[in-house]
Amino acid sequence: MNTLLDAVRTGRCDRVTTLITPLTDSERRAHLPELTSLRREIRSWDWSRRWDAEPTLRALHLAGAACHTGPAAAASWIAARDLRDTRPHDTAPLAALLAARDRAWRADVAHRLAARTATVEDDYPLIRALLEGTGAPAPTTDGFVHAWARATTTGTTTGRITVPAGRRPRPRPLRIALREDPCTAELVPHLFRTAEPAPALTRYDDPRTPGRWPAELAHLAAEGTVARHILLTGSVNRLLRGGRTAHLAFYTDLFDVLDPTTDERAEHTADWIALAADAPSPIAARAQQTLTALFEAGRLPAGRLAEMSAAVLFRPEKKLVRAQLVLLGKALRRDPGDRFTLLPATAAAFGHTDTALQDKALKLVAAHLRPDDDALCADLAFEAEQLGPALRRTAAALLGAIADPAGDQGPDGYEETLPAVPARRPVTTAGRSLAETVELVAALAKTNAPTAEETETALDLLVRHAHQDRTALAAALLPALADRHWAGPDAGLADPAHLSAPELLAAAVLGRLAPADLSPHRPAGGRGYGQNCIHDALRRVTTARAREAALRVLTDPLPFLLATPTWDCGTLEPHDLISRLTAYDRQGTTPAPADFAQALLRVRRDPRAAGAAAALATPEGRRLADWLTTGPAATPHTRRVTDQDRGPRTWWGAERDTVRRVVLELSEHLVIQQEFPAVFHPLGRPRTGTPHCWHWRGQERAHLAVLPQDRETQAVWLLPELTECAIAEDRGAGEVLSRLAELDGPAGPALHLAVATALGARHAEDRLAAVDALLVLAARGELDTALLGRDLAELLNLGTVKPNRLADAARTAAATGAYATTWAALAVALPAVLTDGPARGAGELLAVAADCVEHCGAGGPLPEGLAEAAARKGTSQLATQARRLRTALTATTG
């Protein structure tokens, strides 16, 4: 006789149904142990066997679901992923087996299945079958609502799951599917409550086309199946919740298709005001249009319009602000008595970054203010303090005395505001406990991008404690690093090529490294991505020092490291290095070559310390004395403009776009090539850098500490990445630039070109970092504004830097109080966008330049091309701002 288990193993679902149907609950439960055992057995099968066993899986799924008598257990079995194969399956046999259960049981299972987000769409047909005849409400989980929308759109209740061959139902049109579905009235309101809109709702080209969700929902409202106010209120509420503009488009389209009456629009006045204030720009524009229509219909009181204006005029979108000022003008002309309410709201535009909008708002105030409005003038005068200097003088003539904001006392009293020079933190290692050392090393073992300060501190602490008591250090490290594969009690010797710098030293302390593997003559290998990448060359320097120190731990321990920085930026003070060399000489310790070489690259070159270094009377002391007296030489490099491909090569062989870019090429650094260990030689080779080098993003800031006294060389290496940030979609290099500006060494043409390039980066965070670098250089007295301006002009001509991006960065820099500094650079760069036909976005750049001149009172000759731009007819931004800048410059020069 064929048993149930035999039927399951052979995959005979029809036989399983026949065997289970007459069984009682207790008899069904009796089969669960053997079915569960079979399930565990199948889990151990390899994939080839599981592929052949798909009929067994379907039969097991059917049998287990029918034999579980508890709703929770049944739902868990039905939804189990390991019991489903990759092919669509028929749920009709399972639905038929479960149909004999009582209504409450089926409803409970259906709701449990609907709550499982991962499987609800696959189980949708079964859920509907279980709910049929129970009288229970439909589930309202997001997954079920999405599955219902999908099934209704396709005109079938099967969703992704097919029915047996030969029985596929013919899809029904959406209108018929909605009309015949008893759950329509119940589930439609939940279309507006899901976290994200159901994907099926958004698949249309024209929302008014029959058969598309917006049109069909409007039809349901027209015939009374769904209340109209549910759709209108649901759409507005969903817009208020916010989200991506693409996800909100369905709700705005539905609102348009419903074509609400004026009363229906007015019912949501407060909601439209909230949307106009905070919604994404396209949604805010829709809300503004709706409120404008209510105003024209006489349904928007002055108080509401003032509330709306105070919010909209604060937005950065010029189009919205301009439209709002036009609406305010209409309202003031229609009822002059509303000026006491509307003019203070208009004054919100006085703080806008666009001076043209400030001017428009001030003219609106001047047109509607009455001579006897003394109290109103006092209120507006307070708001007028936000205006630019030129407009503030106009406002003073209109409104009376206006207080100058702090720091703006006119051209004669202007004082440039620059940030404080970033403070440096000392790197302290002496006296730190063993527990602190272990805690730091354990943390760095789990960090992908440690800072230079963290790495250097960990290396020196490990060396110090290994010299004092290696046994105690090893005992403390072992439990802290127990999760590392190379540190376990049964681990053999580790491969140093796969360990970070702190891990190398820790492994040496634990005896997990062989001295032969750490030989300086053996290639370091590691996690680099090719010798052509400068980031890999910098990483290898740190790794070489760690390997060197690890070898000394095993052979001749060092008391401490020579190259540990004095400051967090990587700089080593000469007196610290001299003290360490003195201690080495007193203890008879031979310096490690790579460690001493790194110390030379980090030490601040102070000739006054050369005498103390020479007094050591050791080879290292004499070498240090020569190094200190040589002084930092200018980094030799050549500069050229070249055409390079943009982006990776396409697989179909199409030609790539080419762009012109500035390329700096380093000359050979002979001292590094001839006098430093071999691992340092790549740092002294001629190099232009590569736009697409393969290294882990986030480690570049740590690499800066290898050459903290040579910003120019590092700027040459960084320039290709900054250029990609300007002409492509790359991002993140600006953060390295802002840190690079804080280092030491000459701030020459390479660093200025890097700053200029980053000021035109595509992404705002990189431009902001470039502004930080610019302000740091200015605060330290190292910024050559004329050189920066010439670089900006060249990059603008090449197209590397776009005028609108530069305008954004310059506006940010000026807003910190650095108006004179910003203008000094822009004055040199402006001819590049004014001559040979004004460039697109030149008006924005002129606006920032005029703002700077008005604040700082700068004078001087007009930039080339400004007079021609100012003479242009019309009220375009270019002509308006050119005239404004000309006026500001000529007013200052008399």
Coordinates of N, CA, C and O in Angstrom, one line a residue, residues 454-589:
E454 N 46.0 57.0 14.2 CA 45.7 55.7 14.8 C 46.8 54.6 14.5 O 47.2 53.9 15.4
T455 N 47.1 54.6 13.2 CA 48.1 53.5 12.8 C 49.5 53.8 13.4 O 50.1 52.9 14.0
E456 N 49.9 55.1 13.4 CA 51.2 55.4 13.9 C 51.3 55.2 15.5 O 52.3 54.7 16.0
T457 N 50.2 55.5 16.1 CA 50.1 55.3 17.6 C 50.2 53.9 17.9 O 51.0 53.4 18.8
A458 N 49.4 53.0 17.2 CA 49.4 51.6 17.4 C 50.8 51.0 17.2 O 51.3 50.2 18.0
L459 N 51.5 51.4 16.1 CA 52.8 50.8 15.8 C 53.8 51.1 16.9 O 54.6 50.3 17.3
D460 N 53.8 52.4 17.3 CA 54.8 52.8 18.3 C 54.5 52.1 19.7 O 55.4 51.7 20.4
L461 N 53.2 52.0 20.0 CA 52.9 51.4 21.3 C 53.3 49.9 21.3 O 53.8 49.4 22.3
L462 N 53.0 49.2 20.2 CA 53.4 47.8 20.1 C 54.9 47.7 20.2 O 55.4 46.7 20.9
V463 N 55.7 48.5 19.5 CA 57.1 48.4 19.6 C 57.6 48.7 21.0 O 58.5 48.0 21.6
R464 N 57.0 49.7 21.7 CA 57.5 50.0 23.0 C 57.2 48.9 24.0 O 58.1 48.5 24.8
H465 N 56.0 48.4 24.0 CA 55.6 47.3 25.0 C 56.3 46.0 24.6 O 56.6 45.2 25.6
A466 N 56.5 45.7 23.4 CA 57.3 44.5 23.0 C 58.7 44.6 23.5 O 59.3 43.6 23.9
H467 N 59.3 45.8 23.5 CA 60.6 45.9 24.0 C 60.7 45.8 25.5 O 61.6 45.2 26.1
Q468 N 59.6 46.3 26.2 CA 59.6 46.2 27.7 C 59.3 44.8 28.2 O 60.0 44.3 29.1
D469 N 58.3 44.2 27.6 CA 57.9 42.8 28.1 C 57.0 42.2 27.0 O 55.8 42.3 27.0
R470 N 57.7 41.5 26.1 CA 56.9 40.9 25.0 C 56.0 39.8 25.5 O 54.9 39.7 25.0
T471 N 56.4 39.1 26.5 CA 55.5 38.0 27.0 C 54.2 38.6 27.6 O 53.1 38.0 27.3
A472 N 54.2 39.7 28.3 CA 53.0 40.3 28.9 C 52.2 40.8 27.8 O 50.9 40.7 27.8
L473 N 52.8 41.4 26.8 CA 52.0 42.0 25.6 C 51.3 40.9 24.9 O 50.2 41.0 24.5
A474 N 52.0 39.8 24.6 CA 51.4 38.6 23.9 C 50.2 38.1 24.7 O 49.2 37.7 24.1
A475 N 50.4 37.9 26.0 CA 49.3 37.4 26.8 C 48.1 38.3 26.8 O 46.9 37.8 26.8
A476 N 48.3 39.6 26.7 CA 47.1 40.5 26.6 C 46.5 40.6 25.2 O 45.3 40.8 25.1
L477 N 47.4 40.4 24.2 CA 46.8 40.5 22.8 C 46.1 39.3 22.4 O 45.1 39.3 21.6
L478 N 46.5 38.1 22.9 CA 45.9 36.8 22.4 C 44.3 36.8 22.6 O 43.7 36.5 21.6
P479 N 43.7 37.1 23.7 CA 42.3 37.1 23.8 C 41.6 38.2 23.0 O 40.5 38.0 22.5
A480 N 42.3 39.3 22.9 CA 41.7 40.5 22.2 C 41.6 40.2 20.7 O 40.8 40.8 20.0
L481 N 42.5 39.4 20.2 CA 42.6 39.1 18.7 C 42.2 37.7 18.4 O 42.5 37.2 17.4
A482 N 41.4 37.1 19.3 CA 41.1 35.6 19.2 C 40.2 35.4 17.9 O 40.2 34.3 17.4
D483 N 39.5 36.4 17.4 CA 38.7 36.2 16.3 C 39.4 36.4 15.0 O 38.8 36.1 13.9
R484 N 40.7 36.7 15.0 CA 41.5 36.9 13.8 C 42.0 35.5 13.4 O 42.5 34.7 14.2
H485 N 41.9 35.1 12.1 CA 42.2 33.8 11.7 C 43.7 33.4 12.0 O 44.0 32.3 12.1
W486 N 44.6 34.4 12.0 CA 46.0 34.2 12.2 C 46.4 34.2 13.6 O 47.6 33.8 13.9
A487 N 45.5 34.5 14.6 CA 45.9 34.6 16.0 C 45.4 33.5 16.8 O 45.7 33.5 18.0
G488 N 44.6 32.6 16.3 CA 44.0 31.5 17.1 C 45.1 30.6 17.6 O 46.3 30.5 17.1
P489 N 44.8 29.8 18.7 CA 45.8 28.9 19.3 C 46.3 27.9 18.3 O 47.4 27.4 18.5
D490 N 45.5 27.5 17.4 CA 45.9 26.4 16.5 C 46.4 27.0 15.1 O 46.7 26.2 14.2
A491 N 46.5 28.3 15.0 CA 46.9 28.9 13.8 C 48.4 28.7 13.6 O 49.2 28.8 14.5
G492 N 48.8 28.4 12.3 CA 50.2 28.3 12.1 C 50.8 29.7 11.8 O 50.3 30.7 12.2
L493 N 51.9 29.7 11.0 CA 52.5 31.0 10.6 C 51.6 31.7 9.7 O 51.0 31.2 8.8
A494 N 51.5 33.0 9.9 CA 50.6 33.9 9.1 C 51.4 34.4 7.8 O 52.6 34.4 7.8
D495 N 50.7 34.7 6.8 CA 51.2 35.3 5.6 C 51.3 36.8 5.8 O 50.2 37.5 5.9
P496 N 52.4 37.4 5.9 CA 52.5 38.9 6.2 C 51.9 39.7 5.0 O 51.5 40.9 5.2
A497 N 51.7 39.1 3.9 CA 51.2 39.9 2.7 C 49.7 40.2 2.9 O 49.2 41.1 2.3
H498 N 49.0 39.5 3.8 CA 47.6 39.7 4.0 C 47.3 40.4 5.4 O 46.1 40.3 5.8
L499 N 48.3 41.0 6.0 CA 48.0 41.7 7.3 C 48.3 43.2 7.1 O 49.1 43.6 6.4
S500 N 47.5 43.9 7.9 CA 47.7 45.4 8.0 C 48.9 45.7 8.8 O 49.5 44.8 9.4
A501 N 49.3 46.9 8.8 CA 50.6 47.3 9.5 C 50.5 46.9 11.0 O 51.4 46.3 11.6
P502 N 49.4 47.3 11.7 CA 49.4 46.9 13.2 C 49.3 45.4 13.4 O 49.9 44.9 14.3
E503 N 48.6 44.8 12.4 CA 48.5 43.3 12.6 C 49.8 42.6 12.4 O 50.1 41.6 13.0
L504 N 50.7 43.2 11.5 CA 52.0 42.6 11.3 C 52.8 42.6 12.6 O 53.4 41.6 13.0
L505 N 52.8 43.7 13.3 CA 53.5 43.8 14.6 C 52.9 42.9 15.6 O 53.6 42.2 16.4
A506 N 51.5 42.8 15.7 CA 50.9 42.0 16.7 C 51.2 40.5 16.4 O 51.4 39.7 17.3
A507 N 51.2 40.1 15.1 CA 51.5 38.8 14.7 C 52.9 38.4 15.1 O 53.2 37.3 15.6
A508 N 53.8 39.3 15.0 CA 55.2 39.1 15.4 C 55.3 38.9 16.9 O 56.0 38.0 17.4
V509 N 54.6 39.7 17.6 CA 54.6 39.6 19.1 C 54.1 38.2 19.5 O 54.6 37.6 20.4
L510 N 53.0 37.7 18.8 CA 52.4 36.4 19.1 C 53.2 35.3 18.5 O 52.8 34.1 18.7
G511 N 54.3 35.5 17.8 CA 55.1 34.5 17.2 C 54.5 33.8 16.0 O 54.8 32.6 15.7
R512 N 53.6 34.5 15.3 CA 52.9 34.0 14.2 C 53.6 34.3 12.8 O 53.1 34.0 11.8
L513 N 54.8 34.9 12.9 CA 55.5 35.2 11.7 C 56.9 34.6 11.8 O 57.5 34.6 12.9
A514 N 57.4 34.3 10.6 CA 58.8 33.7 10.5 C 59.7 34.9 10.1 O 59.4 35.7 9.2
P515 N 60.9 35.0 10.7 CA 61.8 36.1 10.3 C 62.1 36.1 8.8 O 62.3 37.2 8.2
A516 N 62.2 34.9 8.2 CA 62.5 34.8 6.8 C 61.5 35.5 5.9 O 61.7 36.1 4.9
D517 N 60.2 35.5 6.4 CA 59.1 36.1 5.6 C 59.1 37.6 5.7 O 58.4 38.3 5.0
L518 N 59.9 38.1 6.7 CA 59.9 39.6 6.9 C 61.2 40.2 6.4 O 61.4 41.4 6.6
S519 N 62.0 39.4 5.7 CA 63.3 40.0 5.1 C 63.0 41.1 4.2 O 62.1 41.1 3.4
P520 N 63.8 42.2 4.3 CA 63.6 43.3 3.4 C 63.9 43.0 2.0 O 63.5 43.7 1.1
H521 N 64.6 41.9 1.7 CA 64.8 41.5 0.3 C 63.7 40.7 -0.3 O 63.7 40.3 -1.5
R522 N 62.7 40.4 0.5 CA 61.5 39.6 0.1 C 60.4 40.6 -0.3 O 60.1 41.5 0.5
P523 N 59.8 40.4 -1.5 CA 58.7 41.4 -1.9 C 57.6 41.4 -0.8 O 57.2 40.4 -0.3
A524 N 57.2 42.6 -0.6 CA 56.1 42.8 0.5 C 54.8 42.3 0.0 O 54.0 41.9 0.8
G525 N 54.5 42.4 -1.3 CA 53.2 42.0 -1.7 C 52.1 42.8 -1.1 O 52.2 44.0 -0.9
G526 N 51.0 42.1 -0.7 CA 49.9 42.8 0.0 C 48.7 43.1 -0.8 O 48.5 42.5 -1.9
R527 N 47.9 43.9 -0.3 CA 46.6 44.2 -0.9 C 46.6 45.3 -1.8 O 45.6 46.1 -1.9
G528 N 47.7 45.6 -2.5 CA 47.7 46.7 -3.4 C 47.1 46.3 -4.7 O 46.8 45.1 -5.0
Y529 N 47.0 47.3 -5.7 CA 46.4 47.0 -6.9 C 47.3 47.5 -8.1 O 46.9 48.1 -9.0
G530 N 48.6 47.2 -7.9 CA 49.5 47.5 -9.0 C 50.5 48.5 -8.7 O 50.2 49.5 -7.9
Q531 N 51.7 48.4 -9.2 CA 52.8 49.4 -8.9 C 52.5 50.7 -9.5 O 53.1 51.7 -9.1
N532 N 51.6 50.9 -10.5 CA 51.4 52.1 -11.1 C 50.5 53.0 -10.2 O 50.3 54.2 -10.5
C533 N 49.9 52.5 -9.2 CA 49.0 53.3 -8.4 C 49.8 53.9 -7.3 O 50.5 53.2 -6.5
I534 N 49.7 55.3 -7.1 CA 50.5 55.9 -6.1 C 50.0 55.6 -4.7 O 50.8 55.5 -3.8
H535 N 48.7 55.3 -4.6 CA 48.2 54.9 -3.3 C 48.8 53.6 -2.8 O 49.1 53.4 -1.6
D536 N 49.1 52.7 -3.7 CA 49.7 51.4 -3.4 C 51.2 51.7 -3.0 O 51.7 51.1 -2.0
A537 N 51.9 52.6 -3.7 CA 53.2 52.9 -3.3 C 53.3 53.5 -1.9 O 54.2 53.2 -1.2
L538 N 52.4 54.4 -1.6 CA 52.4 55.0 -0.3 C 52.0 54.0 0.8 O 52.6 54.0 1.9
R539 N 51.1 53.1 0.5 CA 50.8 52.0 1.5 C 52.0 51.1 1.7 O 52.2 50.7 2.8
R540 N 52.8 50.8 0.7 CA 53.9 50.0 0.8 C 55.0 50.6 1.7 O 55.7 49.8 2.4
V541 N 55.1 51.9 1.8 CA 56.0 52.5 2.7 C 55.6 52.2 4.1 O 56.5 51.8 4.9
T542 N 54.4 52.4 4.5 CA 53.9 52.1 5.8 C 54.1 50.6 6.1 O 54.5 50.2 7.2
T543 N 53.8 49.7 5.2 CA 53.9 48.3 5.4 C 55.3 47.9 5.6 O 55.7 47.1 6.4
A544 N 56.3 48.5 4.8 CA 57.7 48.2 4.9 C 58.2 48.6 6.3 O 59.0 47.8 6.9
R545 N 57.7 49.7 6.9 CA 58.1 50.0 8.2 C 57.6 49.0 9.2 O 58.3 48.7 10.2
A546 N 56.4 48.6 9.0 CA 55.8 47.6 10.0 C 56.5 46.3 9.9 O 56.8 45.6 10.9
R547 N 56.9 45.8 8.6 CA 57.6 44.6 8.5 C 59.0 44.7 9.1 O 59.5 43.7 9.8
E548 N 59.6 45.8 8.9 CA 60.9 46.1 9.5 C 60.9 46.0 11.0 O 61.7 45.4 11.7
A549 N 59.8 46.7 11.6 CA 59.7 46.7 13.1 C 59.4 45.3 13.6 O 59.8 44.8 14.7
A550 N 58.5 44.5 12.8 CA 58.2 43.2 13.2 C 59.4 42.3 13.2 O 59.6 41.4 14.1
L551 N 60.3 42.4 12.2 CA 61.5 41.6 12.2 C 62.4 41.9 13.4 O 63.0 41.0 14.0
R552 N 62.4 43.2 13.7 CA 63.2 43.6 14.9 C 62.6 43.0 16.2 O 63.4 42.7 17.1
V553 N 61.3 42.9 16.3 CA 60.7 42.3 17.4 C 61.2 40.9 17.6 O 61.4 40.4 18.8
L554 N 61.3 40.2 16.5 CA 61.8 38.8 16.6 C 63.3 38.6 16.7 O 63.7 37.6 17.2
T555 N 64.0 39.7 16.4 CA 65.5 39.5 16.4 C 66.2 40.5 17.4 O 66.9 40.1 18.3
D556 N 66.0 41.8 17.2 CA 66.6 42.8 18.0 C 65.6 43.9 18.2 O 65.6 44.9 17.5
P557 N 64.8 43.8 19.3 CA 63.7 44.7 19.5 C 64.1 46.2 19.6 O 65.1 46.5 20.2
L558 N 63.3 47.1 18.9 CA 63.5 48.5 19.0 C 62.9 49.1 20.3 O 61.8 48.6 20.6
P559 N 63.4 50.1 20.9 CA 62.8 50.6 22.1 C 61.5 51.5 21.7 O 60.6 51.6 22.5
F560 N 61.6 52.1 20.5 CA 60.4 52.9 20.0 C 60.8 53.2 18.6 O 61.9 52.9 18.1
L561 N 59.8 53.8 17.9 CA 60.0 54.1 16.4 C 60.5 55.6 16.3 O 60.1 56.5 17.1
L562 N 61.3 55.8 15.3 CA 61.8 57.2 15.1 C 60.8 58.1 14.4 O 60.8 59.3 14.6
A563 N 60.0 57.5 13.5 CA 59.2 58.3 12.6 C 57.8 58.6 13.1 O 57.0 59.1 12.4
T564 N 57.5 58.2 14.4 CA 56.2 58.5 14.9 C 56.0 60.0 14.9 O 56.8 60.8 15.4
P565 N 54.9 60.5 14.3 CA 54.8 62.0 14.2 C 54.6 62.6 15.5 O 54.1 62.1 16.5
T566 N 54.9 63.9 15.5 CA 54.7 64.8 16.7 C 53.2 65.2 16.7 O 52.6 65.3 17.7
W567 N 52.7 65.5 15.5 CA 51.4 66.0 15.3 C 50.5 65.1 14.5 O 51.0 64.3 13.7
D568 N 49.2 65.2 14.6 CA 48.3 64.3 13.9 C 48.3 64.4 12.4 O 47.9 63.5 11.7
C569 N 48.8 65.6 11.9 CA 48.9 65.7 10.5 C 50.1 64.9 9.9 O 50.2 64.8 8.6
G570 N 51.0 64.4 10.7 CA 52.1 63.6 10.2 C 53.4 64.3 10.4 O 54.5 63.7 10.2
T571 N 53.4 65.6 10.8 CA 54.7 66.3 10.9 C 55.5 65.8 12.2 O 54.9 65.6 13.2
L572 N 56.8 65.7 12.0 CA 57.7 65.3 13.1 C 58.6 66.5 13.4 O 59.3 67.0 12.5
E573 N 58.5 67.0 14.6 CA 59.4 68.1 15.0 C 60.8 67.6 15.1 O 61.1 66.5 15.6
P574 N 61.8 68.5 14.7 CA 63.2 68.1 14.7 C 63.7 67.8 16.1 O 64.5 66.8 16.2
H575 N 63.3 68.5 17.1 CA 63.8 68.2 18.4 C 63.4 66.8 18.9 O 64.1 66.2 19.7
D576 N 62.2 66.4 18.5 CA 61.7 65.0 18.9 C 62.6 63.9 18.2 O 63.0 63.0 18.8
L577 N 62.9 64.1 16.9 CA 63.7 63.2 16.2 C 65.2 63.2 16.8 O 65.8 62.1 17.0
I578 N 65.7 64.3 17.1 CA 67.0 64.4 17.7 C 67.1 63.7 19.1 O 68.0 62.9 19.4
S579 N 66.0 63.9 19.9 CA 65.9 63.2 21.2 C 65.9 61.7 21.0 O 66.5 60.9 21.8
R580 N 65.2 61.2 20.0 CA 65.0 59.8 19.8 C 66.4 59.2 19.3 O 66.8 58.1 19.7
L581 N 67.0 59.9 18.4 CA 68.3 59.4 17.9 C 69.4 59.4 19.1 O 70.2 58.5 19.2
T582 N 69.3 60.4 20.0 CA 70.2 60.4 21.1 C 69.9 59.2 22.0 O 70.9 58.5 22.5
A583 N 68.6 58.9 22.3 CA 68.3 57.7 23.1 C 68.8 56.4 22.4 O 69.3 55.5 23.0
Y584 N 68.6 56.3 21.1 CA 69.1 55.2 20.3 C 70.7 55.0 20.5 O 71.2 53.9 20.8
D585 N 71.4 56.1 20.4 CA 72.8 56.1 20.5 C 73.2 55.7 21.9 O 74.2 54.9 22.1
R586 N 72.5 56.2 22.9 CA 72.8 55.8 24.3 C 72.6 54.4 24.6 O 73.3 53.7 25.4
Q587 N 71.6 53.8 24.0 CA 71.2 52.4 24.2 C 72.0 51.4 23.3 O 71.8 50.2 23.4
G588 N 72.7 52.0 22.3 CA 73.4 51.2 21.3 C 72.5 50.5 20.3 O 72.8 49.4 19.8
T589 N 71.3 51.2 20.0 CA 70.3 50.6 19.1 C 70.6 51.1 17.7 O 70.9 52.3 17.5

